[in-house]
XYZ file of N, CA and C in Angstrom:
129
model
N 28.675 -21.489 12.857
C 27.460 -21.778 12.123
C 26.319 -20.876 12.586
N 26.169 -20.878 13.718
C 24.814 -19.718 14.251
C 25.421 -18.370 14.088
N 26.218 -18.108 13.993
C 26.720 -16.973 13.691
C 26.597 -16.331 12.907
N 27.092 -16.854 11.598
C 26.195 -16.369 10.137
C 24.805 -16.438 10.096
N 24.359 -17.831 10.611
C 22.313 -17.495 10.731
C 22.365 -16.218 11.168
N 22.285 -16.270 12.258
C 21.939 -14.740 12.447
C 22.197 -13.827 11.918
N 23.401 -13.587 11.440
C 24.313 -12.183 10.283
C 23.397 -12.441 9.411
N 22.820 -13.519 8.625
C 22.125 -13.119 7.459
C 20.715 -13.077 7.739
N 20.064 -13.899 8.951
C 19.162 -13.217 9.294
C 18.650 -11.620 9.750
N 19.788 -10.554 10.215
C 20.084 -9.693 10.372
C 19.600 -9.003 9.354
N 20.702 -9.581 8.613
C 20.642 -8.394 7.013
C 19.323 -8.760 6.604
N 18.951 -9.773 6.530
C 17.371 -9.797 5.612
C 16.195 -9.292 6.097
N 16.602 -9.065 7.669
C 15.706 -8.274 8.267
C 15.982 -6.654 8.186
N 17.006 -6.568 7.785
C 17.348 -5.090 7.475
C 17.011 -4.686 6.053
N 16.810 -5.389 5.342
C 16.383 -5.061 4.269
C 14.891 -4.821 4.049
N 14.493 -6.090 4.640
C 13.008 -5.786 4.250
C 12.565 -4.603 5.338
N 12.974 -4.448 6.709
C 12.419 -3.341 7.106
C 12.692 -1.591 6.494
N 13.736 -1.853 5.412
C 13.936 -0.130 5.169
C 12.714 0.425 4.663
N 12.036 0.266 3.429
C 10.740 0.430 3.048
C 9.998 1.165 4.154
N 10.037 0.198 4.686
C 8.924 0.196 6.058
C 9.318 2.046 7.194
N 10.804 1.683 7.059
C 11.447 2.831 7.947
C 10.899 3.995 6.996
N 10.853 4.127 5.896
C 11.328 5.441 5.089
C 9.410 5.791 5.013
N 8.885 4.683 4.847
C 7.417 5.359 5.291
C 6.934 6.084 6.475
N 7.434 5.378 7.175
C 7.473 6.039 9.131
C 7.862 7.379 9.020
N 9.350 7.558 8.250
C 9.658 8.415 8.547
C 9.455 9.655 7.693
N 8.401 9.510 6.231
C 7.462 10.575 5.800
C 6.339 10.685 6.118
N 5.571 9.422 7.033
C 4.386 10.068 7.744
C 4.576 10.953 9.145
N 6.086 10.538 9.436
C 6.284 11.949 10.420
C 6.452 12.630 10.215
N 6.864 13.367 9.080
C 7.384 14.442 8.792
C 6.134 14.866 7.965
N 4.850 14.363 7.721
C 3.867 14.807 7.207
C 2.800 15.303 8.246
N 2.847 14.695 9.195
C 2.076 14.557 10.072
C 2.878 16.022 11.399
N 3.761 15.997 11.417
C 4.486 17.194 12.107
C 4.124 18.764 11.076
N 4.042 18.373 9.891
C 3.695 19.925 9.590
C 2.093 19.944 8.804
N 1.289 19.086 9.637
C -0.038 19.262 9.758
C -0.788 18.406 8.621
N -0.207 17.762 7.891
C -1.273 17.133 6.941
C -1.165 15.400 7.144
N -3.055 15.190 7.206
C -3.313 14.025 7.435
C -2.945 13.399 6.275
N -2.070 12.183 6.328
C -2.129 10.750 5.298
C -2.514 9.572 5.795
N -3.214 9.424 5.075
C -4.005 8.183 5.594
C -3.757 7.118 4.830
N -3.144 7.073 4.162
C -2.852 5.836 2.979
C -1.142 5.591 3.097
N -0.340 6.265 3.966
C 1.302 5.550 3.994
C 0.874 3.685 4.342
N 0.180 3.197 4.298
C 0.661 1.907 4.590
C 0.548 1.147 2.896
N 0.021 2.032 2.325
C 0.151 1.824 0.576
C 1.238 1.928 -0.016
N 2.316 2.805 0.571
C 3.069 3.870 -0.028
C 4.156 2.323 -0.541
């Protein structure tokens, strides 16, 4: 029984954080070749 809680707590936390990842990871790659964004938490 806790086993699956967690597995699907897992996944639902993996889901909602991708969004989140794929912003991170174009304000680094924006921010490494010099241009300020100031609005990725919109994105």
């Amino acid at each position: 029984m806790a086993d699956s809680m967690f597995v699907s707590i897992l996944s639902a936390a993996v889901s909602s954080g991708t969004p989140v990842l794929y912003a991170a990871l174009g304000e680094l790659v924006c921010e490494r070749s010099g241009v300020l964004n100031l609005g990725v938490e919109g994105m």
